[in-house]
Every structure is written in structure tokens, then in C-alpha cells.
């Protein structure tokens, strides 16, 4: 009788153990896996700066073309053009270029003698078509009859002036002229308005307009 009671208790314990194990559904995560997750946490100062990206910030686009306005002789024109380009959000730079030119100049010193003044009046009327009277020539004044880049042409003209009885002489002068250049950097999708280029072409016909790829932009 006691043996059957003992077997019944053993069987009851086994059944209770099986019943309890069937209701255990939650698995406990190993302690080692949680430790690994903590080890993967890194501070911003420990990360590579190249891997950090600011959300919403786009890379600045480099200009890929330049439009150049050259042979500008007036500084106010330069200031106006630069301000117009910057008002459209484009980068613009101005450069001053000094050009020295050597010219042969024919000059005449007007004296009090009436014969030399009369000769000059006749020369201007016949060779230049200018109606100038003796009263228009102030004694002691200095007049320029012409400027030449070529010496041979200047000497030929001087010879004609002297033959006409005008006491003229030839002088070599170095004339320094300042010209300006404006460079506007255009970006893809952002160009200088055609209205500004049209105004430049209409008001200042001597200004040269050229367009090319910017040298500082790398091209494949």
C-alpha cells in the first residue's frame, strides 16, 4: 500500500512540473548580450568627423562657369555691374589692370607771331577741315596735332606740318590707362540675367563679354 502511494506522489510531481513548464513563454535574455549592447554605445567625440552629417544641410555647389566683362574704362560702371550681380546672389570680383602705351605726339607751341599762327590756321583748315580763326589760337598755348603709335607715321605727318610752315615738334610720351575687368561666377541653374547683359551691350558697346569654364573648378 505504501509503495503505491509513493508512486502516485512521484507521478503527481512529474505532471505538475510538465504543466508549469508549458506556461513559461518568456525567455530571459542572456546577461552577456546586454553587456555587448552597452559596449556599442559611442560618444560623438569618439566618432569620425567624416561620418557625421548635419540633417537638412546641403553641400555648397561650386561655380562652374565664369562670365567676364573686360575693357571697362569707367569705375562707376564696375561698381554698378558688381552690385547687380551680387543682388542676384552671384559672386562677382573686380580687377584693375594698368596698361602703359607709348605714343608719338606732334605738338605746337603757339607764339605771338602772326605768321606762325596764320600757318597753323591754314593747316587745320586744309588738312583737318577745321574752321579756326586767329582769335581762336591763344598765344603761348600748347596744341596737340596728333598722336601716333607708329614712329614712321608720326614723322611723316610731322614733315607735312613743318612744310606747311607750322613750328611743330615730335615728343615720345608714355600714357598710362587703367582698365577694369569684372568676373561673375555662375552656378548650375543660377545664371546672370539676360537683362543685365543686354544693358551692358546697349549702353557700353566697347565692353567685351566672354564666357568660359572657371579655371578653379575641377572637370573630369
Coordinates of C-alpha atoms in Angstrom, one line a residue:
X1 CA 0.0 0.0 0.0
X2 CA 2.8 2.5 0.9
X3 CA 4.6 1.6 -2.4
X4 CA 1.6 2.5 -4.5
X5 CA 1.2 5.8 -2.5
X6 CA 4.8 6.7 -3.2
X7 CA 4.5 6.0 -6.9
X8 CA 1.3 8.1 -7.0
X9 CA 3.1 11.1 -5.4
X10 CA 6.1 10.8 -7.9
X11 CA 3.7 10.7 -10.8
X12 CA 1.8 13.8 -9.5
X13 CA 5.1 15.8 -9.1
X14 CA 6.0 14.9 -12.7
X15 CA 2.6 16.1 -14.0
X16 CA 2.8 19.3 -12.1
X17 CA 6.3 20.0 -13.4
X18 CA 5.2 19.5 -17.0
X19 CA 2.1 21.6 -16.6
X20 CA 4.3 24.5 -15.1
X21 CA 6.8 24.4 -17.9
X22 CA 4.1 24.6 -20.6
X23 CA 3.0 28.1 -19.3
X24 CA 6.6 29.6 -19.2
X25 CA 6.7 31.6 -22.5
X26 CA 9.1 34.5 -21.7
X27 CA 12.7 33.8 -22.3
X28 CA 15.2 35.7 -20.3
X29 CA 17.9 37.4 -22.4
X30 CA 21.5 36.4 -21.6
X31 CA 23.4 38.8 -19.5
X32 CA 26.3 38.7 -22.0
X33 CA 24.1 40.1 -24.9
X34 CA 23.1 43.2 -22.8
X35 CA 26.7 43.8 -22.0
X36 CA 27.6 43.8 -25.7
X37 CA 24.9 46.4 -26.5
X38 CA 26.3 48.7 -23.8
X39 CA 29.7 48.4 -25.3
X40 CA 28.4 49.5 -28.7
X41 CA 27.3 53.0 -27.4
X42 CA 29.8 55.7 -28.6
X43 CA 30.1 59.4 -27.8
X44 CA 30.1 62.0 -30.6
X45 CA 33.6 62.9 -29.7
X46 CA 34.7 59.3 -30.3
X47 CA 33.2 59.2 -33.9
X48 CA 34.9 60.0 -37.2
X49 CA 34.0 63.6 -38.1
X50 CA 33.6 62.5 -41.7
X51 CA 30.8 60.1 -40.7
X52 CA 28.8 62.9 -39.1
X53 CA 26.2 64.7 -41.3
X54 CA 24.0 67.6 -40.4
X55 CA 20.4 66.9 -41.3
X56 CA 19.0 69.4 -43.8
X57 CA 22.4 70.9 -44.8
X58 CA 23.2 70.6 -48.4
X59 CA 26.7 70.7 -49.9
X60 CA 27.6 74.1 -51.3
X61 CA 27.6 73.9 -55.1
X62 CA 30.8 75.3 -56.7
X63 CA 30.5 77.7 -59.6
X64 CA 31.2 76.0 -62.9
X65 CA 31.2 78.9 -65.4
X66 CA 32.6 82.5 -65.5
X67 CA 31.3 85.4 -67.4
X68 CA 33.9 88.1 -67.9
X69 CA 33.3 91.8 -68.7
X70 CA 36.6 93.3 -69.8
X71 CA 37.9 96.6 -71.3
X72 CA 35.9 98.7 -68.8
X73 CA 37.3 102.2 -68.5
X74 CA 34.9 103.7 -66.0
X75 CA 35.0 102.8 -62.3
X76 CA 31.2 103.6 -61.8
X77 CA 30.3 101.0 -64.4
X78 CA 32.4 98.4 -62.5
X79 CA 30.6 99.2 -59.2
X80 CA 27.2 99.1 -60.9
X81 CA 27.9 95.7 -62.6
X82 CA 29.2 94.1 -59.4
X83 CA 26.2 95.3 -57.3
X84 CA 23.8 94.0 -59.9
X85 CA 25.4 90.5 -59.9
X86 CA 25.5 90.3 -56.1
X87 CA 21.9 91.4 -55.9
X88 CA 21.1 88.2 -57.9
X89 CA 23.0 86.1 -55.4
X90 CA 26.1 85.6 -57.6
X91 CA 29.7 86.1 -56.6
X92 CA 31.5 88.9 -58.5
X93 CA 35.0 90.2 -58.4
X94 CA 36.6 93.3 -60.0
X95 CA 40.2 93.6 -61.1
X96 CA 42.1 96.8 -62.1
X97 CA 44.7 96.5 -64.9
X98 CA 47.1 99.3 -65.7
X99 CA 48.2 99.5 -69.4
X100 CA 51.1 101.7 -70.4
X101 CA 51.2 102.8 -74.0
X102 CA 54.0 104.7 -75.8
X103 CA 52.8 107.3 -78.3
X104 CA 54.5 109.8 -80.6
X105 CA 52.8 113.1 -80.1
X106 CA 53.0 116.1 -82.5
X107 CA 52.9 119.4 -80.6
X108 CA 52.8 123.0 -81.5
X109 CA 53.7 126.0 -79.2
X110 CA 51.7 129.0 -80.4
X111 CA 53.8 132.1 -80.4
X112 CA 52.8 135.8 -80.7
X113 CA 54.0 136.0 -84.3
X114 CA 51.0 136.3 -86.7
X115 CA 52.7 134.3 -89.5
X116 CA 53.1 131.1 -87.4
X117 CA 49.5 131.4 -86.2
X118 CA 48.3 132.0 -89.8
X119 CA 50.2 128.9 -91.0
X120 CA 48.6 126.8 -88.3
X121 CA 45.1 128.1 -89.2
X122 CA 45.7 127.3 -92.8
X123 CA 47.0 123.8 -92.0
X124 CA 44.0 123.0 -89.8
X125 CA 41.6 124.2 -92.5
X126 CA 43.2 122.3 -95.4
X127 CA 44.2 119.1 -93.7
X128 CA 41.7 118.7 -91.0
X129 CA 38.7 120.7 -92.3
X130 CA 38.6 122.8 -89.2
X131 CA 37.4 126.4 -89.4
X132 CA 39.7 128.1 -86.9
X133 CA 40.4 131.8 -86.7
X134 CA 43.4 133.7 -85.4
X135 CA 41.3 134.8 -82.4
X136 CA 40.8 131.1 -81.5
X137 CA 44.5 130.4 -81.1
X138 CA 45.8 131.8 -77.8
X139 CA 49.4 132.9 -77.8
X140 CA 51.6 130.8 -75.5
X141 CA 49.2 127.9 -75.6
X142 CA 50.3 124.3 -76.4
X143 CA 48.3 122.4 -79.0
X144 CA 48.5 118.7 -80.0
X145 CA 48.1 117.9 -83.7
X146 CA 48.1 114.1 -83.4
X147 CA 49.1 111.0 -81.5
X148 CA 50.7 108.0 -83.3
X149 CA 51.7 104.5 -82.1
X150 CA 54.0 104.1 -85.1
X151 CA 57.0 106.4 -85.3
X152 CA 57.3 106.3 -89.1
X153 CA 53.7 107.6 -89.4
X154 CA 54.3 110.3 -86.8
X155 CA 57.4 111.5 -88.6
X156 CA 55.6 111.6 -92.0
X157 CA 52.8 113.7 -90.5
X158 CA 55.3 116.0 -88.8
X159 CA 57.1 116.6 -92.1
X160 CA 53.8 117.7 -93.7
X161 CA 53.2 120.1 -90.7
X162 CA 56.6 121.7 -90.9
X163 CA 56.3 122.1 -94.7
X164 CA 53.1 124.0 -94.1
X165 CA 55.1 126.5 -92.0
X166 CA 53.9 125.3 -88.6
X167 CA 56.7 125.2 -86.0
X168 CA 55.8 121.7 -84.7
X169 CA 57.9 119.1 -83.0
X170 CA 57.6 115.4 -82.0
X171 CA 57.6 114.0 -78.5
X172 CA 57.5 110.4 -77.2
X173 CA 55.1 110.1 -74.3
X174 CA 54.1 107.2 -72.2
X175 CA 50.4 107.2 -71.4
X176 CA 49.1 105.1 -68.6
X177 CA 45.5 103.9 -68.8
X178 CA 43.6 101.9 -66.2
X179 CA 41.1 99.4 -67.4
X180 CA 38.9 97.2 -65.3
X181 CA 37.7 93.6 -65.6
X182 CA 34.7 92.1 -63.8
X183 CA 34.4 88.3 -63.3
X184 CA 31.0 86.9 -62.3
X185 CA 30.9 83.2 -61.1
X186 CA 27.8 81.4 -62.3
X187 CA 26.5 78.2 -60.7
X188 CA 24.5 75.4 -62.3
X189 CA 20.9 76.7 -62.5
X190 CA 21.9 80.2 -61.4
X191 CA 22.9 82.5 -64.3
X192 CA 23.3 86.2 -64.7
X193 CA 20.0 87.7 -66.0
X194 CA 19.9 88.5 -69.7
X195 CA 18.5 92.0 -68.8
X196 CA 21.8 93.0 -67.2
X197 CA 23.9 91.6 -70.1
X198 CA 21.6 93.4 -72.5
X199 CA 22.0 96.7 -70.7
X200 CA 25.8 96.4 -70.8
X201 CA 25.8 95.6 -74.5
X202 CA 23.4 98.5 -75.2
X203 CA 25.0 101.2 -73.0
X204 CA 28.6 100.3 -73.2
X205 CA 29.4 98.8 -76.6
X206 CA 33.1 98.9 -76.0
X207 CA 32.9 96.3 -73.2
X208 CA 33.8 92.8 -74.2
X209 CA 31.7 89.9 -72.8
X210 CA 33.2 86.4 -72.7
X211 CA 32.1 83.2 -71.1
X212 CA 34.1 80.1 -70.2
X213 CA 34.6 77.3 -67.7
X214 CA 36.1 78.6 -64.5
X215 CA 39.7 77.5 -64.0
X216 CA 39.3 76.8 -60.3
X217 CA 36.6 74.2 -60.9
X218 CA 37.8 70.6 -61.4
X219 CA 36.4 69.0 -64.5
X220 CA 36.5 65.2 -65.3

